[in-house]
XYZ file of C-alpha atoms in Angstrom:
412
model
C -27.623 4.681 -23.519
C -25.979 2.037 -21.420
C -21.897 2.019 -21.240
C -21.174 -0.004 -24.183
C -23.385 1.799 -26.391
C -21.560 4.888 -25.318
C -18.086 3.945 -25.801
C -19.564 2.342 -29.712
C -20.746 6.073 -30.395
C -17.422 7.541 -28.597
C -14.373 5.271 -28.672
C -11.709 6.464 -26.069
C -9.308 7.460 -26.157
C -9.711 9.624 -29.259
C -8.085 8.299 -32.536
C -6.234 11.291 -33.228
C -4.295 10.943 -29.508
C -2.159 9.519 -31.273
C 2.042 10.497 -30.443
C 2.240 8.988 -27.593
C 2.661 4.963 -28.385
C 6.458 5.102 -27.630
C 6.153 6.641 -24.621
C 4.575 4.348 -21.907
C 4.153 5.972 -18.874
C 3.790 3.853 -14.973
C 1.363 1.902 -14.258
C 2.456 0.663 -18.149
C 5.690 0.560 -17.553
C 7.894 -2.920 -17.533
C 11.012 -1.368 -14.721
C 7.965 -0.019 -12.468
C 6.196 -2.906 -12.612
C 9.054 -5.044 -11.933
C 10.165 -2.984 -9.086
C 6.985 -2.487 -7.509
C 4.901 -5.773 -8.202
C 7.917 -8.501 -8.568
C 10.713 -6.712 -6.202
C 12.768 -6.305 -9.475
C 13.187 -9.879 -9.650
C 11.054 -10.283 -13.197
C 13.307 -12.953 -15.273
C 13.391 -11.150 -18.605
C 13.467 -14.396 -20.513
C 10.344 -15.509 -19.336
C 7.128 -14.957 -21.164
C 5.540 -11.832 -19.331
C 1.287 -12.848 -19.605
C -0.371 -9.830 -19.915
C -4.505 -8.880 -19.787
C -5.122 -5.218 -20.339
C -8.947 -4.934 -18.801
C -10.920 -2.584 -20.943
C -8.407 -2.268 -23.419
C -10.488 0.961 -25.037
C -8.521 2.129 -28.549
C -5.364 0.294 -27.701
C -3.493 3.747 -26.920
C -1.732 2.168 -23.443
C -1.969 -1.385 -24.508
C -0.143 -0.298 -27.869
C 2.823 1.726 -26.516
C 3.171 -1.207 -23.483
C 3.599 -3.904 -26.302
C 6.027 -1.414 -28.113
C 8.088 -0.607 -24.876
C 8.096 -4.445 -24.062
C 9.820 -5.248 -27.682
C 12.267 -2.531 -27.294
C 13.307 -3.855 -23.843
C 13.383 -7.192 -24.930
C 10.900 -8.992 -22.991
C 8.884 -11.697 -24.230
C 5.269 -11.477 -23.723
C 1.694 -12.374 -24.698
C -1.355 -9.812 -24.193
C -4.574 -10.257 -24.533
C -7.272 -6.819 -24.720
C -10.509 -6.984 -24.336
C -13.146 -4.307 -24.350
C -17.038 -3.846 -24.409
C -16.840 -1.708 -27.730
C -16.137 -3.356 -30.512
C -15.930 -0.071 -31.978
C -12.953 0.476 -30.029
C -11.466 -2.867 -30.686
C -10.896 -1.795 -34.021
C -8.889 1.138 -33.447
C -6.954 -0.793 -31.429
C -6.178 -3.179 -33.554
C -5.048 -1.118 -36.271
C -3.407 0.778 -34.161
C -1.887 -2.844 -33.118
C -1.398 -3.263 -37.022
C 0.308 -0.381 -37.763
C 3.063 -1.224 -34.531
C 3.450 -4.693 -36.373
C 2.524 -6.206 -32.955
C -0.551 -8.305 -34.565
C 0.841 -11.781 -33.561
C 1.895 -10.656 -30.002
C -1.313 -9.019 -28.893
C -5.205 -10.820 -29.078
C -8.430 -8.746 -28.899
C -11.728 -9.698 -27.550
C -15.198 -8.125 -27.210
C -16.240 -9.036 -24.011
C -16.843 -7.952 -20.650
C -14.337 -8.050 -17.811
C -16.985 -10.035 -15.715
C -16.614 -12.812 -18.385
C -13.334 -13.482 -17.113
C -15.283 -15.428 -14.127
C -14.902 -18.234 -16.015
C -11.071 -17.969 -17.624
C -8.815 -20.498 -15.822
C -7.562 -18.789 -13.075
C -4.176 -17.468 -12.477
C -3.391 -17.392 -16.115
C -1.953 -13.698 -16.116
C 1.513 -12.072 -14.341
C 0.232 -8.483 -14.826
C -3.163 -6.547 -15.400
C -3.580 -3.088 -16.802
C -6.911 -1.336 -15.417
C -6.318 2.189 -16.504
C -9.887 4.405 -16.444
C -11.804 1.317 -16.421
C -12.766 0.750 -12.889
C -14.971 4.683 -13.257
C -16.834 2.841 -15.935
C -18.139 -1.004 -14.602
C -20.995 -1.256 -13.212
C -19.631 -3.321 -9.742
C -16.102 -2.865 -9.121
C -16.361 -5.643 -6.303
C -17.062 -8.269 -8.689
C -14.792 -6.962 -11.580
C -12.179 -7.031 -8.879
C -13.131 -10.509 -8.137
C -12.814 -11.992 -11.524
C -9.366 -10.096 -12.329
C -7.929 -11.538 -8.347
C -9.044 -15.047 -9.747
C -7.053 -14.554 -13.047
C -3.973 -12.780 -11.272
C -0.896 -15.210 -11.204
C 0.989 -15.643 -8.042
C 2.915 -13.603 -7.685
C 1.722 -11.196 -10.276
C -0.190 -7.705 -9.806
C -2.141 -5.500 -11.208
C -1.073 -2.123 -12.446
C -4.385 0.740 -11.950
C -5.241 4.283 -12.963
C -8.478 5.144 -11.050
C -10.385 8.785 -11.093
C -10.304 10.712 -7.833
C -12.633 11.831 -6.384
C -11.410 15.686 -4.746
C -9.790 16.466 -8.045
C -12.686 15.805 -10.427
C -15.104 18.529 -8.638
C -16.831 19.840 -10.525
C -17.247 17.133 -12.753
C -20.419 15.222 -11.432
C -23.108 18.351 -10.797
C -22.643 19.477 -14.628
C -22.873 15.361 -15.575
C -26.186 15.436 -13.835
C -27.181 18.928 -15.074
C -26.417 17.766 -18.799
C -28.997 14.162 -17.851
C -31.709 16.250 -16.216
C -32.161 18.482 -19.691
C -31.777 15.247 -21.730
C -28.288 16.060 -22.863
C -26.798 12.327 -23.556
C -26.440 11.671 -26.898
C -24.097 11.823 -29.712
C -25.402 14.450 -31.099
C -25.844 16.542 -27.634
C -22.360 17.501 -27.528
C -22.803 20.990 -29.576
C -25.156 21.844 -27.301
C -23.967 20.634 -24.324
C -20.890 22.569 -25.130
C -23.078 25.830 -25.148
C -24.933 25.124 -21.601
C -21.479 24.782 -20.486
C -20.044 28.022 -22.005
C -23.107 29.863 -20.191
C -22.547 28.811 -16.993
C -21.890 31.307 -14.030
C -18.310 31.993 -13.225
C -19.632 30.615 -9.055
C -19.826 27.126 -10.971
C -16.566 24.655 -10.557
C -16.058 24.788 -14.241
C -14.419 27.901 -14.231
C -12.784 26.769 -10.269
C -11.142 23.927 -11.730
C -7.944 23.955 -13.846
C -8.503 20.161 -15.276
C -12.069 21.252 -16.495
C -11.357 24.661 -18.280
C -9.895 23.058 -21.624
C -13.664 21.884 -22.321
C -13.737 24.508 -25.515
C -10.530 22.938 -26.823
C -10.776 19.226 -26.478
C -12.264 16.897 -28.990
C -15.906 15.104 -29.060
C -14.652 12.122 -28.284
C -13.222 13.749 -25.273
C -15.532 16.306 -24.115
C -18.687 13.254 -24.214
C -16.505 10.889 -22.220
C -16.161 13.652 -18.987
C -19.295 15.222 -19.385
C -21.827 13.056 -21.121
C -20.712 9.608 -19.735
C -23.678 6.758 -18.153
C -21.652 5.738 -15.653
C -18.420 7.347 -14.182
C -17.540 7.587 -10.562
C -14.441 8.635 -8.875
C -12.764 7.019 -5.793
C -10.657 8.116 -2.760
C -7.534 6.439 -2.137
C -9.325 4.993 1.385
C -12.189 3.477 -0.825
C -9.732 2.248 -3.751
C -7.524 0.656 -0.810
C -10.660 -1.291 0.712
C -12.231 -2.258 -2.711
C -8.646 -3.858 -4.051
C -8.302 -5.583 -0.306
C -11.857 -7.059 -0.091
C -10.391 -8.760 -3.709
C -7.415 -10.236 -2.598
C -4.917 -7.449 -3.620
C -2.570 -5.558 -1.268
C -1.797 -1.898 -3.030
C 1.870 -1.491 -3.059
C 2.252 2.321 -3.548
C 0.554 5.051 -5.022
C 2.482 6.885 -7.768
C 4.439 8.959 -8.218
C 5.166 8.303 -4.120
C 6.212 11.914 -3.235
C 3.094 12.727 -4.413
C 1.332 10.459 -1.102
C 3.681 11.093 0.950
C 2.100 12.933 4.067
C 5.231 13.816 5.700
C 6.258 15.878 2.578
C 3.486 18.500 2.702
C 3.564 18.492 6.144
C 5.821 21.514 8.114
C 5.139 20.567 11.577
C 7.221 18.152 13.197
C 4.292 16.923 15.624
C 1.927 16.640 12.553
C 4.642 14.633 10.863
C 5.504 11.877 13.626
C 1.383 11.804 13.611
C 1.415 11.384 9.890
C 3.835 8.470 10.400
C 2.730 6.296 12.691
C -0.613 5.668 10.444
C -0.600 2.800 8.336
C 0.275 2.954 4.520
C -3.612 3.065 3.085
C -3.969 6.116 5.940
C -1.039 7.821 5.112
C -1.658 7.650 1.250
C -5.397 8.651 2.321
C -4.051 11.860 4.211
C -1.663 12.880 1.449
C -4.993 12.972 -0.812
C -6.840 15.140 1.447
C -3.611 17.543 1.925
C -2.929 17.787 -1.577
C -7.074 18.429 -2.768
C -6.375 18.165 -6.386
C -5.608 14.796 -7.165
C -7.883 13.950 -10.550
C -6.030 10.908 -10.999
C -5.157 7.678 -8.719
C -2.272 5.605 -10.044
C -1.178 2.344 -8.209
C -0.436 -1.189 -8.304
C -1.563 -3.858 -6.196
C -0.102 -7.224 -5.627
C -1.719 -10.719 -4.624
C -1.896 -10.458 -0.759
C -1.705 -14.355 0.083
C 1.765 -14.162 0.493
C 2.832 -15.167 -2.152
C 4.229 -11.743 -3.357
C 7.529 -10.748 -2.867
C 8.392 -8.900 0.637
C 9.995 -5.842 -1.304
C 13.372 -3.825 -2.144
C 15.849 -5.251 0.063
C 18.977 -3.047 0.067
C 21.300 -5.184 1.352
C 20.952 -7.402 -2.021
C 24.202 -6.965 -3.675
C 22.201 -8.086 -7.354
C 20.468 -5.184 -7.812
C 20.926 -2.320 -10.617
C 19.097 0.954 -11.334
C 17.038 1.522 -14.237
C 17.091 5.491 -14.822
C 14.141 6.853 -16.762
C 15.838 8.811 -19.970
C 14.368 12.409 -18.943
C 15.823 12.075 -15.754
C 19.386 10.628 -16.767
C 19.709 13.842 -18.618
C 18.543 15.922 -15.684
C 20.728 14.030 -12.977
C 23.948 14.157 -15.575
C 24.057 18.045 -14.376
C 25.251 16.992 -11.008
C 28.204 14.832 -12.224
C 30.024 18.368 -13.063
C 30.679 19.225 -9.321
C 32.077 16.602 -7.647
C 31.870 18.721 -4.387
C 28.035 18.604 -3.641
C 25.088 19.378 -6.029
C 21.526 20.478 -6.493
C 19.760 19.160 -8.644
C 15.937 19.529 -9.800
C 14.121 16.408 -10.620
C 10.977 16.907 -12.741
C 7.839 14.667 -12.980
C 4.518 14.597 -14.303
C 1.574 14.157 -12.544
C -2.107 15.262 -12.619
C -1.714 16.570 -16.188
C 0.939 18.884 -14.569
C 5.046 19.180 -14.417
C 6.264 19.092 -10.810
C 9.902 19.041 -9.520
C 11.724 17.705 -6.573
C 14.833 19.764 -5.875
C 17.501 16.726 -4.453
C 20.603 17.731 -2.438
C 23.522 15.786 -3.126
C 26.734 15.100 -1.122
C 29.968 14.375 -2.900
C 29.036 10.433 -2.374
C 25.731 10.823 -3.202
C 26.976 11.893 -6.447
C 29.790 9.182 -6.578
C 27.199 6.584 -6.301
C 24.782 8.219 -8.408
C 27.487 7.946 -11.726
C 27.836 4.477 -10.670
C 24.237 3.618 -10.466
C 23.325 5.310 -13.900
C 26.349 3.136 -15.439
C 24.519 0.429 -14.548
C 26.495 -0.971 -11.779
C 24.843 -3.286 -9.357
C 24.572 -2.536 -5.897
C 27.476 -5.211 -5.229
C 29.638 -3.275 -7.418
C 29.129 0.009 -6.171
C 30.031 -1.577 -2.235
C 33.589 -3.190 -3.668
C 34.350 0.343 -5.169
C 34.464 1.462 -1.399
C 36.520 0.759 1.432
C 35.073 -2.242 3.661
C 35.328 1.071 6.611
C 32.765 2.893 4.220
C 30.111 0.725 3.777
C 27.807 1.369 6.503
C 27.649 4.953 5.324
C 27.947 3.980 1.231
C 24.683 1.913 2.121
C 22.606 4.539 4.109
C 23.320 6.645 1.244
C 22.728 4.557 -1.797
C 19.682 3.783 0.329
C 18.676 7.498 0.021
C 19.239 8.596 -3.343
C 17.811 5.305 -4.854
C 14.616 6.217 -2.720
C 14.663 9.585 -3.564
C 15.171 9.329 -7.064
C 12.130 6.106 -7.030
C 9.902 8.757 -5.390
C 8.943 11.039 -8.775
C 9.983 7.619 -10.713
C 13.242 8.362 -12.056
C 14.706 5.264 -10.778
C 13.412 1.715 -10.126
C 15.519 -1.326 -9.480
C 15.733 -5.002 -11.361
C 18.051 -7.754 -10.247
C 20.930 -8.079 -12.702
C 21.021 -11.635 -12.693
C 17.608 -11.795 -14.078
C 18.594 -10.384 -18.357
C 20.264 -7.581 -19.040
């Protein structure tokens, strides 16, 4: 059974994973991308060209489209996948959104793109499609060739420490000619009658296997062709195309110096450079099932990042986290306040200390006021200090993605 066949007998994501089209989560996500990929400065009256790569059922391509119309930004999207199977799904799914005349599907390979006109797309979605091709060099090639400049490309990659496990029982399941549709009963049984010494019952993402649907189960354990990457091999894949990664996400969860006590092991951790650093994170962390990124053109054409002395920009606060940092407005003195994210199918927290300012600036920033607003509120004295620490909670806040930052002038 070659991919495409699989994903016809298995379309993925399930159908009934459904309940979660309204809530688009980075690298679908318009205020990430705009932060990360175009520096915030995204015009939101400009059409927004969008390919989602291996578009599967339409789950992420369906909730991006939705997001996009309740933000107001006008777009075009065009999904293509191997299985037509899937296509359909995701074009009811598409259907049912009323999002039909916004969003085209097509059966077709990502390698076809070789011969689209080139640069004909600001943004690409490649979420759990690079596992699945068959050369990610040359499906990296063709999407770099289509990639306007600027414009990016948004990723959600398999990695490789956190999916142990995963691969010996794949193989297992091959060798005893367990790769079928019908194989998953009893593929499910070898698996319940495995020895507690085997990573199944080691690793937390693996031990729903009882629970989770066909659909599901076949695509992690009965899949052709699935690999999983480190973020050193993901960085010199997307490099060797023409893309630059940007930043891992969330970025506490790369960030080396974070899990790192020793002060000597830090200023080492530091001086690496960004792929390095992300790399080391990976190995200090161990369980990282999932790599989520984006990637920008790296021919210069990209913009050179958040600049903080740009008086245009404003904060976008993700809603969960408004509510969370609206507990520190109550004690003007100083607060403490816990910051949760999700990541690797798990709910973290950052615990952020805040000074008086901090807090000051925070009200303004979740208001809405732009950075130039939030300086004239202060005495000229106070600005060097206002702007080291609007510099620290905006990066603090960015780092579990409860903040991003869009140029005002560009649509409200």
């Amino acid at each position: 059974m070659d991919i495409r066949e699989f994903y016809e007998a298995f379309p993925y994501p399930p159908r009934d994973a459904g309940g979660q089209e309204d809530t688009p989560a980075p690298p679908s996500d318009f205020a990430a991308i705009n932060h990360h990929v175009f520096a915030g400065h995204w015009r939101r009256d400009r059409m927004f060209r969008i390919l989602s790569a291996g578009c599967g059922t339409g789950m992420t391509s369906t909730a991006f489209a939705r997001h996009l119309v309740a933000r107001g930004v006008p777009f075009s999207m065009l999904c293509i996948d191997v299985s037509q199977a899937s296509l359909e799904i995701a074009r009811s799914r598409a259907a049912a959104a009323g999002l039909s005349e916004v969003i085209e599907f097509r059966c077709a390979p990502i390698e076809a793109l070789e011969t689209h006109p080139a640069g004909c797309f600001d943004y690409i979605d490649l979420s759990g499609v690079l596992n699945h091709v068959e050369d990610p060099a040359r499906v990296l090639a063709a999407l770099s060739r289509v990639t306007a400049a600027p414009g990016g490309i948004g990723v959600m990659a398999y990695g490789r420490l956190g999916r142990t496990g995963i691969y010996p029982i794949q193989d297992a399941l091959r060798s005893l000619g367990l790769a079928g549709a019908g194989d998953v009963p009893a593929a499910r049984a070898l698996l319940r009658a495995l020895p507690e010494t085997n990573w199944l019952w080691r690793n937390p993402i693996l031990a729903d296997f009882e629970t989770i649907s066909d659909v599901e189960f076949a695509d992690r354990f009965l899949n052709p062709r699935d690999r999983a990457f480190s973020v050193r091999e993901l960085c010199d894949l997307f490099e060797a195309a023409g893309f630059a990664p940007e930043a891992f996400l969330p970025p506490i969860v790369y960030d080396a110096g974070a899990l790192l006590r020793d002060e000597e092991a830090r200023r080492r951790a530091g001086a690496l450079s960004k792929a390095e650093h992300w790399h080391l994170a990976e190995q200090l962390q161990g369980s990282l099932h999932k790599h989520s990124f984006y990637a920008v053109r790296s021919d210069g054409t990209a913009p050179s990042g958040i600049n903080f002395a740009d008086d245009d920009y404003r904060a976008v606060i993700r809603e969960p986290s408004r509510r969370e940092l609206a507990t520190a407005f109550a004690d003007k003195s100083g607060a403490r306040v816990s910051i949760g994210f999700d990541h690797d199918g798990r709910r973290r927290g950052m615990a952020l200390v805040l000074t008086k300012l901090e807090i000051e600036l925070l009200e303004l920033l979740c208001d809405g006021t732009a950075f130039g607003g939030i300086r004239a509120a202060f005495p000229p004295a106070d600005i060097a200090t206002v702007n080291a620490a609007l510099e620290r909670v905006c990066r603090a806040l960015n780092s579990v993605g409860a903040l991003y930052l869009e140029a005002a002038s560009n649509g409200s």
